[in-house]
Amino acid sequence: MQETILGNSQEAVTASSSSSSHKPRLGFLGVGWIGRNRMEVIAKNGAAEVAYVSDTSPNNAEEAMKFAPNAQLLNSLESILEHQELDAVVIATPSAFHAEQSMLALEAGKAVFCQKPLGRNLEETKRVVETARRQNKLLGVDLSYRYTQAMQQVYQVVKSGELGQVYAVELVFHNAYGPDKAWFYEPKLSGGGCVIDLGVHLIDLALWSLGFPEVKQVNSHLYAKGKPISMAEGKVEDYATASIELKTGTHLQLSCSWNLPAGQEAIISATFYGTGGGVALKNINGSFYDFVAERYYGTKTEQLVSPPDEWSGRAGVAWAERLQKGEGFSEEAEEFVKVAEVLDKIYGR
Ligand SMILES: NC(=O)c1ccc[n+]([C@@H]2O[C@H](COP(=O)([O-])OP(=O)(O)OC[C@H]3O[C@@H](n4cnc5c(N)ncnc54)[C@H](O)[C@@H]3O)[C@@H](O)[C@H]2O)c1
């Protein structure tokens, strides 16, 4: 694999007051599907020590403990934070709790790695980032697709300038199953539907690759069960399109959905078109896990990266490695705010 770009590109990094070279001791809050997966990868990788686990579901907690037999099971975030020697908290609870729990951990002097979305809206996201800045703590968000080999390659091609003027980016994420847990469909608990769940990744990938240029204008159309969302109050959107114009003149087109009759499990892509050619991240065979990177020259395609790639949990490992080096707050966290700003505009709030 080519050198990983992430974790090495931060512009402003300050040493944390609690910097040390010991293996970071982590508390895991919320160990459902994704929390358990991230815990397993971090435990196997050895980048950090799984010290404490807490989940409101005893079954989920018990399952997770199988991956960390030496960890201590506790009954709340507060009881995790009582442990002075704890370095950081990894949060994978339903989205509504992310901001509040992240702030509680940061206020207690702990670094945080949180699942996306960091907040349900711009205001929540800003508050978390401000707290991390004030406390000088490393704040990570699981923007997992950045860490696929395919996206790392796409990023390098865009950054190299070989595409010339990148004038269009097409972003697609259709999850034809849709989430299987009830809380995702409850706006207060999820903050929104497919845009905040899936679109968040794509907006991040596009802005990150383009160097986070300013956004000029956003237009969007949201649907729930086939009806424009304004006619389906109290529901989350299950289909969305958005047109995002950047100050540089580049245009981003986003389409995302849950439960679309897509004829396959998933369609995921981020394609960058420039005056000198194109490059794309694409899933293959409808897979949620297998990605290729393709380079386009007129009508010709060159494959740059193909599976297999064990990318699941890589973002958490990279964050833990930075933590071990003693990193405090990084200005990169402002990127979470910039993405949240676009999401708020898509939602018209
Ligand atoms: N980064 C990614 O690519 C990615 C992928 C999937 C999901 N996610 C995000 O991960 C988060 C979790 O998703 P999931 O599918 O694992 O959900 P889930 O429902 O399977 O897991 C949530 C867990 O949190 C527990 N929980 C609920 N309230 C709690 C509380 N107050 N304190 C402690 N535990 C609590 C639940 O019992 C459950 O075990 C979501 O925000 C989702 O958006 C991110």
Short mmCIF file of C-alpha atoms and ligand atoms in Angstrom, two decimals:
data_model
loop_
_atom_site.label_atom_id
_atom_site.label_comp_id
_atom_site.label_asym_id
_atom_site.label_seq_id
_atom_site.Cartn_x
_atom_site.Cartn_y
_atom_site.Cartn_z
CA MET A 1 0.00 0.00 0.00
CA GLN A 2 1.11 3.53 -0.65
CA GLU A 3 2.03 5.63 2.34
CA THR A 4 -0.96 6.62 4.43
CA ILE A 5 -1.59 10.32 4.03
CA LEU A 6 -3.79 10.77 7.03
CA GLY A 7 -2.43 11.55 10.41
CA ASN A 8 0.67 13.07 8.84
CA SER A 9 -0.84 16.11 7.22
CA GLN A 10 -2.00 18.18 10.16
CA GLU A 11 -0.87 21.77 9.98
CA ALA A 12 -1.09 22.84 13.57
CA VAL A 13 -0.39 20.25 16.19
CA THR A 14 0.28 21.09 19.80
CA ALA A 15 1.49 18.68 22.43
CA SER A 16 -1.16 17.64 24.90
CA SER A 17 -0.59 18.45 28.53
CA SER A 18 -0.91 14.73 29.30
CA SER A 19 1.45 13.67 26.51
CA SER A 20 3.36 10.48 27.19
CA SER A 21 4.63 7.49 25.30
CA HIS A 22 2.65 4.80 27.14
CA LYS A 23 0.05 2.84 25.23
CA PRO A 24 -3.11 4.96 25.49
CA ARG A 25 -5.77 3.56 27.84
CA LEU A 26 -9.20 3.81 26.28
CA GLY A 27 -12.77 3.66 27.50
CA PHE A 28 -15.32 2.43 24.92
CA LEU A 29 -18.79 3.92 25.22
CA GLY A 30 -21.43 2.23 23.05
CA VAL A 31 -20.37 -1.14 21.71
CA GLY A 32 -23.14 -2.00 19.28
CA TRP A 33 -22.31 -2.93 15.71
CA ILE A 34 -19.70 -0.29 14.91
CA GLY A 35 -18.36 0.25 18.44
CA ARG A 36 -17.61 -3.45 18.80
CA ASN A 37 -15.92 -3.56 15.39
CA ARG A 38 -13.70 -0.56 16.16
CA MET A 39 -12.84 -1.99 19.58
CA GLU A 40 -11.87 -5.33 18.06
CA VAL A 41 -9.61 -3.71 15.43
CA ILE A 42 -7.88 -1.42 17.96
CA ALA A 43 -7.43 -4.31 20.43
CA LYS A 44 -5.98 -6.60 17.73
CA ASN A 45 -3.73 -3.90 16.34
CA GLY A 46 -2.34 -3.13 19.79
CA ALA A 47 -2.33 0.62 19.14
CA ALA A 48 -4.05 1.15 22.48
CA GLU A 49 -5.32 -0.69 25.52
CA VAL A 50 -9.04 -1.35 25.90
CA ALA A 51 -9.34 -0.48 29.59
CA TYR A 52 -13.07 0.17 30.14
CA VAL A 53 -16.31 -0.67 28.37
CA SER A 54 -19.80 0.70 28.91
CA ASP A 55 -23.09 0.14 27.08
CA THR A 56 -26.68 0.50 28.21
CA SER A 57 -27.41 -2.89 26.63
CA PRO A 58 -25.99 -5.69 28.83
CA ASN A 59 -26.02 -8.08 25.84
CA ASN A 60 -23.96 -5.77 23.66
CA ALA A 61 -21.55 -5.07 26.52
CA GLU A 62 -21.10 -8.79 27.15
CA GLU A 63 -20.43 -9.50 23.48
CA ALA A 64 -17.85 -6.72 23.33
CA MET A 65 -16.04 -7.95 26.44
CA LYS A 66 -15.12 -11.11 24.51
CA PHE A 67 -12.66 -8.97 22.51
CA ALA A 68 -11.16 -7.37 25.62
CA PRO A 69 -11.19 -9.89 28.46
CA ASN A 70 -8.95 -7.70 30.63
CA ALA A 71 -11.16 -4.62 30.34
CA GLN A 72 -13.45 -3.51 33.14
CA LEU A 73 -17.17 -3.26 32.51
CA LEU A 74 -18.70 -0.06 33.91
CA ASN A 75 -22.23 1.28 33.93
CA SER A 76 -21.84 4.83 32.61
CA LEU A 77 -19.59 7.40 30.95
CA GLU A 78 -19.31 9.16 34.30
CA SER A 79 -17.90 6.02 35.91
CA ILE A 80 -15.39 5.65 33.05
CA LEU A 81 -14.27 9.27 33.53
CA GLU A 82 -13.64 8.75 37.24
CA HIS A 83 -10.53 6.77 36.29
CA GLN A 84 -7.65 9.21 36.39
CA GLU A 85 -5.27 7.09 34.32
CA LEU A 86 -7.72 6.91 31.39
CA ASP A 87 -6.38 8.75 28.30
CA ALA A 88 -9.36 8.84 25.96
CA VAL A 89 -12.92 7.78 25.23
CA VAL A 90 -14.13 6.08 22.03
CA ILE A 91 -17.80 6.89 21.41
CA ALA A 92 -20.12 4.80 19.21
CA THR A 93 -23.54 5.46 20.71
CA PRO A 94 -26.58 6.64 18.71
CA SER A 95 -25.79 9.96 17.00
CA ALA A 96 -27.91 12.13 19.33
CA PHE A 97 -25.51 11.46 22.21
CA HIS A 98 -22.23 12.11 20.38
CA ALA A 99 -21.85 15.82 21.09
CA GLU A 100 -22.88 15.73 24.73
CA GLN A 101 -20.80 12.66 25.56
CA SER A 102 -17.76 13.98 23.64
CA MET A 103 -17.93 17.27 25.55
CA LEU A 104 -18.25 15.49 28.89
CA ALA A 105 -15.15 13.41 28.14
CA LEU A 106 -13.17 16.41 26.87
CA GLU A 107 -14.15 18.50 29.91
CA ALA A 108 -12.82 15.67 32.06
CA GLY A 109 -9.47 16.06 30.28
CA LYS A 110 -9.76 13.02 27.99
CA ALA A 111 -9.13 12.83 24.24
CA VAL A 112 -12.05 11.60 22.11
CA PHE A 113 -12.60 9.45 19.05
CA CYS A 114 -16.25 9.71 18.06
CA GLN A 115 -18.34 8.07 15.40
CA LYS A 116 -19.75 10.30 12.72
CA PRO A 117 -21.71 12.53 12.87
CA LEU A 118 -19.92 14.42 15.66
CA GLY A 119 -23.06 16.52 16.18
CA ARG A 120 -26.64 16.51 14.91
CA ASN A 121 -26.08 19.99 13.47
CA LEU A 122 -23.50 22.74 13.05
CA GLU A 123 -24.09 24.25 16.47
CA GLU A 124 -23.45 20.95 18.31
CA THR A 125 -20.41 20.19 16.16
CA LYS A 126 -18.90 23.62 16.83
CA ARG A 127 -19.36 23.24 20.57
CA VAL A 128 -17.46 19.93 20.62
CA VAL A 129 -14.59 21.32 18.54
CA GLU A 130 -14.39 24.42 20.75
CA THR A 131 -14.26 22.23 23.86
CA ALA A 132 -11.45 20.12 22.38
CA ARG A 133 -9.53 23.28 21.48
CA ARG A 134 -9.97 24.76 24.95
CA GLN A 135 -8.89 21.51 26.61
CA ASN A 136 -6.08 20.93 24.05
CA LYS A 137 -7.24 17.36 23.45
CA LEU A 138 -6.98 15.29 20.30
CA LEU A 139 -10.43 14.97 18.76
CA GLY A 140 -10.95 12.32 16.07
CA VAL A 141 -14.04 11.45 14.06
CA ASP A 142 -14.42 8.11 12.30
CA LEU A 143 -14.31 9.33 8.70
CA SER A 144 -13.56 5.77 7.76
CA TYR A 145 -13.66 6.02 3.95
CA ARG A 146 -10.72 8.45 3.93
CA TYR A 147 -8.63 5.49 5.07
CA THR A 148 -9.46 3.05 2.28
CA GLN A 149 -6.47 2.41 0.01
CA ALA A 150 -8.64 3.44 -2.93
CA MET A 151 -9.51 6.84 -1.45
CA GLN A 152 -5.92 7.46 -0.37
CA GLN A 153 -4.94 6.98 -4.03
CA VAL A 154 -7.75 9.22 -5.30
CA TYR A 155 -6.67 11.90 -2.81
CA GLN A 156 -3.09 11.74 -4.07
CA VAL A 157 -4.17 12.08 -7.70
CA VAL A 158 -6.39 15.09 -6.94
CA LYS A 159 -3.67 16.71 -4.81
CA SER A 160 -0.97 16.13 -7.46
CA GLY A 161 -2.69 18.59 -9.80
CA GLU A 162 -2.57 16.14 -12.72
CA LEU A 163 -6.35 16.46 -13.23
CA GLY A 164 -5.89 20.15 -14.12
CA GLN A 165 -8.83 22.30 -13.05
CA VAL A 166 -11.20 19.99 -11.12
CA TYR A 167 -14.58 21.43 -12.08
CA ALA A 168 -17.02 18.67 -11.12
CA VAL A 169 -17.31 16.09 -8.36
CA GLU A 170 -20.09 13.48 -8.40
CA LEU A 171 -20.86 11.84 -5.07
CA VAL A 172 -23.15 8.82 -4.68
CA PHE A 173 -24.02 6.67 -1.64
CA HIS A 174 -27.06 4.42 -1.91
CA ASN A 175 -27.47 1.95 0.96
CA ALA A 176 -30.25 -0.23 -0.43
CA TYR A 177 -30.89 -1.88 2.96
CA GLY A 178 -31.12 1.25 5.04
CA PRO A 179 -30.27 1.10 8.75
CA ASP A 180 -31.71 -1.81 10.74
CA LYS A 181 -32.05 0.00 14.09
CA ALA A 182 -35.12 2.04 15.00
CA TRP A 183 -33.20 5.07 16.34
CA PHE A 184 -31.86 5.94 12.87
CA TYR A 185 -35.43 6.73 11.75
CA GLU A 186 -36.16 9.01 14.72
CA PRO A 187 -35.01 12.56 13.80
CA LYS A 188 -34.27 13.54 17.41
CA LEU A 189 -31.95 10.56 17.83
CA SER A 190 -30.29 10.58 14.43
CA GLY A 191 -30.21 14.27 13.47
CA GLY A 192 -31.50 13.31 10.03
CA GLY A 193 -31.63 10.50 7.49
CA CYS A 194 -29.37 9.40 4.66
CA VAL A 195 -27.62 12.79 4.34
CA ILE A 196 -26.25 12.86 7.87
CA ASP A 197 -25.66 9.09 7.81
CA LEU A 198 -24.06 8.63 4.38
CA GLY A 199 -23.74 12.06 2.76
CA VAL A 200 -21.49 13.18 5.62
CA HIS A 201 -18.76 10.82 4.36
CA LEU A 202 -18.99 12.00 0.76
CA ILE A 203 -19.05 15.72 1.51
CA ASP A 204 -16.01 15.14 3.69
CA LEU A 205 -14.18 13.17 0.97
CA ALA A 206 -14.82 15.86 -1.64
CA LEU A 207 -13.89 18.86 0.52
CA TRP A 208 -10.88 17.08 2.02
CA SER A 209 -9.49 16.17 -1.42
CA LEU A 210 -10.04 19.72 -2.68
CA GLY A 211 -8.41 21.32 0.39
CA PHE A 212 -11.63 22.52 2.03
CA PRO A 213 -12.45 25.47 -0.23
CA GLU A 214 -15.26 27.80 0.81
CA VAL A 215 -18.82 26.85 -0.10
CA LYS A 216 -20.79 29.43 -2.08
CA GLN A 217 -24.25 27.95 -2.42
CA VAL A 218 -26.21 24.79 -1.65
CA ASN A 219 -29.51 23.60 -3.15
CA SER A 220 -31.14 20.35 -2.12
CA HIS A 221 -34.17 18.09 -2.50
CA LEU A 222 -35.10 15.69 0.30
CA TYR A 223 -37.65 12.86 0.16
CA ALA A 224 -39.20 10.41 2.63
CA LYS A 225 -40.98 7.35 1.24
CA GLY A 226 -41.35 8.98 -2.15
CA LYS A 227 -42.69 12.31 -0.91
CA PRO A 228 -40.83 15.63 -0.68
CA ILE A 229 -39.80 15.95 2.96
CA SER A 230 -41.79 19.14 3.54
CA MET A 231 -44.87 16.96 3.07
CA ALA A 232 -43.59 14.28 5.42
CA GLU A 233 -42.94 16.16 8.66
CA GLY A 234 -41.31 14.38 11.58
CA LYS A 235 -39.68 11.87 9.25
CA VAL A 236 -36.08 11.51 8.22
CA GLU A 237 -35.15 11.69 4.52
CA ASP A 238 -34.47 8.42 2.76
CA TYR A 239 -33.48 10.03 -0.56
CA ALA A 240 -31.60 13.26 -1.17
CA THR A 241 -29.88 15.17 -3.91
CA ALA A 242 -27.83 18.30 -3.38
CA SER A 243 -26.01 20.68 -5.64
CA ILE A 244 -23.06 22.37 -3.92
CA GLU A 245 -21.23 25.24 -5.55
CA LEU A 246 -17.76 26.08 -4.24
CA LYS A 247 -16.15 29.54 -4.34
CA THR A 248 -13.44 28.04 -6.58
CA GLY A 249 -16.16 27.39 -9.18
CA THR A 250 -16.09 23.60 -8.67
CA HIS A 251 -19.51 21.96 -8.55
CA LEU A 252 -20.35 18.99 -6.27
CA GLN A 253 -23.39 16.84 -6.99
CA LEU A 254 -24.56 14.56 -4.17
CA SER A 255 -27.10 11.72 -4.32
CA CYS A 256 -27.69 9.44 -1.37
CA SER A 257 -30.42 7.18 -0.08
CA TRP A 258 -31.63 4.37 2.13
CA ASN A 259 -33.81 1.57 0.74
CA LEU A 260 -33.58 2.68 -2.89
CA PRO A 261 -34.46 -0.08 -5.37
CA ALA A 262 -30.85 0.08 -6.55
CA GLY A 263 -30.68 -3.51 -7.81
CA GLN A 264 -27.74 -4.18 -5.49
CA GLU A 265 -26.80 -3.70 -1.85
CA ALA A 266 -24.89 -0.48 -2.28
CA ILE A 267 -23.69 2.03 -4.84
CA ILE A 268 -20.86 4.17 -3.51
CA SER A 269 -18.65 6.53 -5.51
CA ALA A 270 -16.77 9.81 -5.44
CA THR A 271 -15.65 10.89 -8.91
CA PHE A 272 -13.50 13.93 -9.63
CA TYR A 273 -13.49 15.38 -13.16
CA GLY A 274 -10.87 17.87 -14.26
CA THR A 275 -9.63 19.47 -17.46
CA GLY A 276 -6.81 16.87 -17.45
CA GLY A 277 -8.83 13.72 -16.73
CA GLY A 278 -10.76 12.02 -13.97
CA VAL A 279 -10.32 9.81 -10.93
CA ALA A 280 -12.85 7.87 -8.88
CA LEU A 281 -13.38 5.89 -5.73
CA LYS A 282 -15.99 3.20 -6.47
CA ASN A 283 -17.42 0.20 -4.70
CA ILE A 284 -17.58 -2.98 -6.75
CA ASN A 285 -20.24 -5.70 -7.01
CA GLY A 286 -22.59 -3.70 -4.78
CA SER A 287 -20.24 -4.26 -1.83
CA PHE A 288 -20.05 -2.01 1.25
CA TYR A 289 -16.42 -3.05 1.75
CA ASP A 290 -14.69 -3.56 -1.63
CA PHE A 291 -13.44 -0.44 -3.39
CA VAL A 292 -11.40 0.36 -6.46
CA ALA A 293 -9.66 3.55 -7.51
CA GLU A 294 -9.92 4.30 -11.20
CA ARG A 295 -8.11 6.91 -13.30
CA TYR A 296 -9.92 8.17 -16.39
CA TYR A 297 -8.24 9.43 -19.58
CA GLY A 298 -10.98 10.42 -22.03
CA THR A 299 -12.71 7.13 -22.83
CA LYS A 300 -9.98 4.96 -21.25
CA THR A 301 -9.90 3.62 -17.68
CA GLU A 302 -6.85 2.57 -15.68
CA GLN A 303 -7.35 0.70 -12.42
CA LEU A 304 -5.11 2.13 -9.69
CA VAL A 305 -6.21 0.17 -6.61
CA SER A 306 -8.29 -2.98 -6.17
CA PRO A 307 -9.38 -5.15 -3.21
CA PRO A 308 -8.65 -6.73 -0.82
CA ASP A 309 -8.16 -3.97 1.70
CA GLU A 310 -8.83 -4.41 5.42
CA TRP A 311 -9.75 -0.77 6.04
CA SER A 312 -12.38 -1.24 8.74
CA GLY A 313 -11.23 0.46 11.95
CA ARG A 314 -8.12 2.01 10.35
CA ALA A 315 -9.23 5.56 11.25
CA GLY A 316 -9.38 4.60 14.94
CA VAL A 317 -5.95 3.02 14.84
CA ALA A 318 -4.47 6.15 13.19
CA TRP A 319 -6.07 8.32 15.89
CA ALA A 320 -4.71 6.04 18.67
CA GLU A 321 -1.22 6.26 17.17
CA ARG A 322 -1.39 10.04 17.18
CA LEU A 323 -2.60 9.93 20.77
CA GLN A 324 0.34 7.76 21.75
CA LYS A 325 2.70 10.35 20.25
CA GLY A 326 1.22 12.86 22.68
CA GLU A 327 -0.75 14.97 20.22
CA GLY A 328 -3.19 17.47 21.63
CA PHE A 329 -5.79 19.47 19.74
CA SER A 330 -5.28 19.71 15.98
CA GLU A 331 -6.78 22.46 13.81
CA GLU A 332 -7.86 19.67 11.46
CA ALA A 333 -10.91 19.40 13.73
CA GLU A 334 -12.25 22.55 12.02
CA GLU A 335 -12.90 20.28 9.03
CA PHE A 336 -15.71 18.61 11.01
CA VAL A 337 -17.31 22.05 11.40
CA LYS A 338 -16.99 22.81 7.67
CA VAL A 339 -18.74 19.56 6.74
CA ALA A 340 -21.48 20.17 9.35
CA GLU A 341 -22.02 23.61 7.81
CA VAL A 342 -22.76 22.02 4.41
CA LEU A 343 -25.08 19.43 6.01
CA ASP A 344 -27.05 22.20 7.75
CA LYS A 345 -27.43 23.97 4.38
CA ILE A 346 -28.65 20.74 2.74
CA TYR A 347 -31.23 20.45 5.52
CA GLY A 348 -32.16 24.12 5.08
CA ARG A 349 -31.43 25.03 8.71
N1 LIG B 1 -17.81 5.65 10.60
C1 LIG B 1 -18.61 4.86 9.94
O1 LIG B 1 -18.33 4.53 8.80
C2 LIG B 1 -19.86 4.38 10.62
C3 LIG B 1 -20.49 3.21 10.16
C4 LIG B 1 -21.64 2.79 10.83
C5 LIG B 1 -22.14 3.51 11.90
N2 LIG B 1 -21.51 4.66 12.30
C6 LIG B 1 -22.04 5.47 13.43
O2 LIG B 1 -21.85 4.75 14.63
C7 LIG B 1 -22.86 5.07 15.58
C8 LIG B 1 -23.44 3.76 16.12
O3 LIG B 1 -24.03 3.02 15.08
P1 LIG B 1 -24.35 1.47 15.24
O4 LIG B 1 -24.89 1.01 13.92
O5 LIG B 1 -23.19 0.76 15.84
O6 LIG B 1 -25.56 1.54 16.27
P2 LIG B 1 -26.00 0.48 17.36
O7 LIG B 1 -27.38 0.82 17.73
O8 LIG B 1 -25.66 -0.91 16.89
O9 LIG B 1 -25.01 0.77 18.58
C9 LIG B 1 -25.20 1.79 19.53
C10 LIG B 1 -24.85 1.22 20.88
O10 LIG B 1 -24.89 2.27 21.84
C11 LIG B 1 -25.54 1.78 23.02
N3 LIG B 1 -26.04 2.93 23.75
C12 LIG B 1 -27.18 3.64 23.52
N4 LIG B 1 -27.24 4.68 24.38
C13 LIG B 1 -26.13 4.61 25.16
C14 LIG B 1 -25.62 5.41 26.22
N5 LIG B 1 -26.26 6.50 26.64
N6 LIG B 1 -24.45 5.04 26.81
C15 LIG B 1 -23.80 3.94 26.40
N7 LIG B 1 -24.24 3.15 25.39
C16 LIG B 1 -25.38 3.49 24.78
C17 LIG B 1 -26.59 0.82 22.49
O11 LIG B 1 -27.01 -0.10 23.49
C18 LIG B 1 -25.82 0.13 21.36
O12 LIG B 1 -25.08 -0.98 21.83
C19 LIG B 1 -23.87 5.91 14.82
O13 LIG B 1 -23.76 7.25 15.18
C20 LIG B 1 -23.53 5.73 13.36
O14 LIG B 1 -23.79 6.88 12.59
C21 LIG B 1 -20.38 5.09 11.69
#
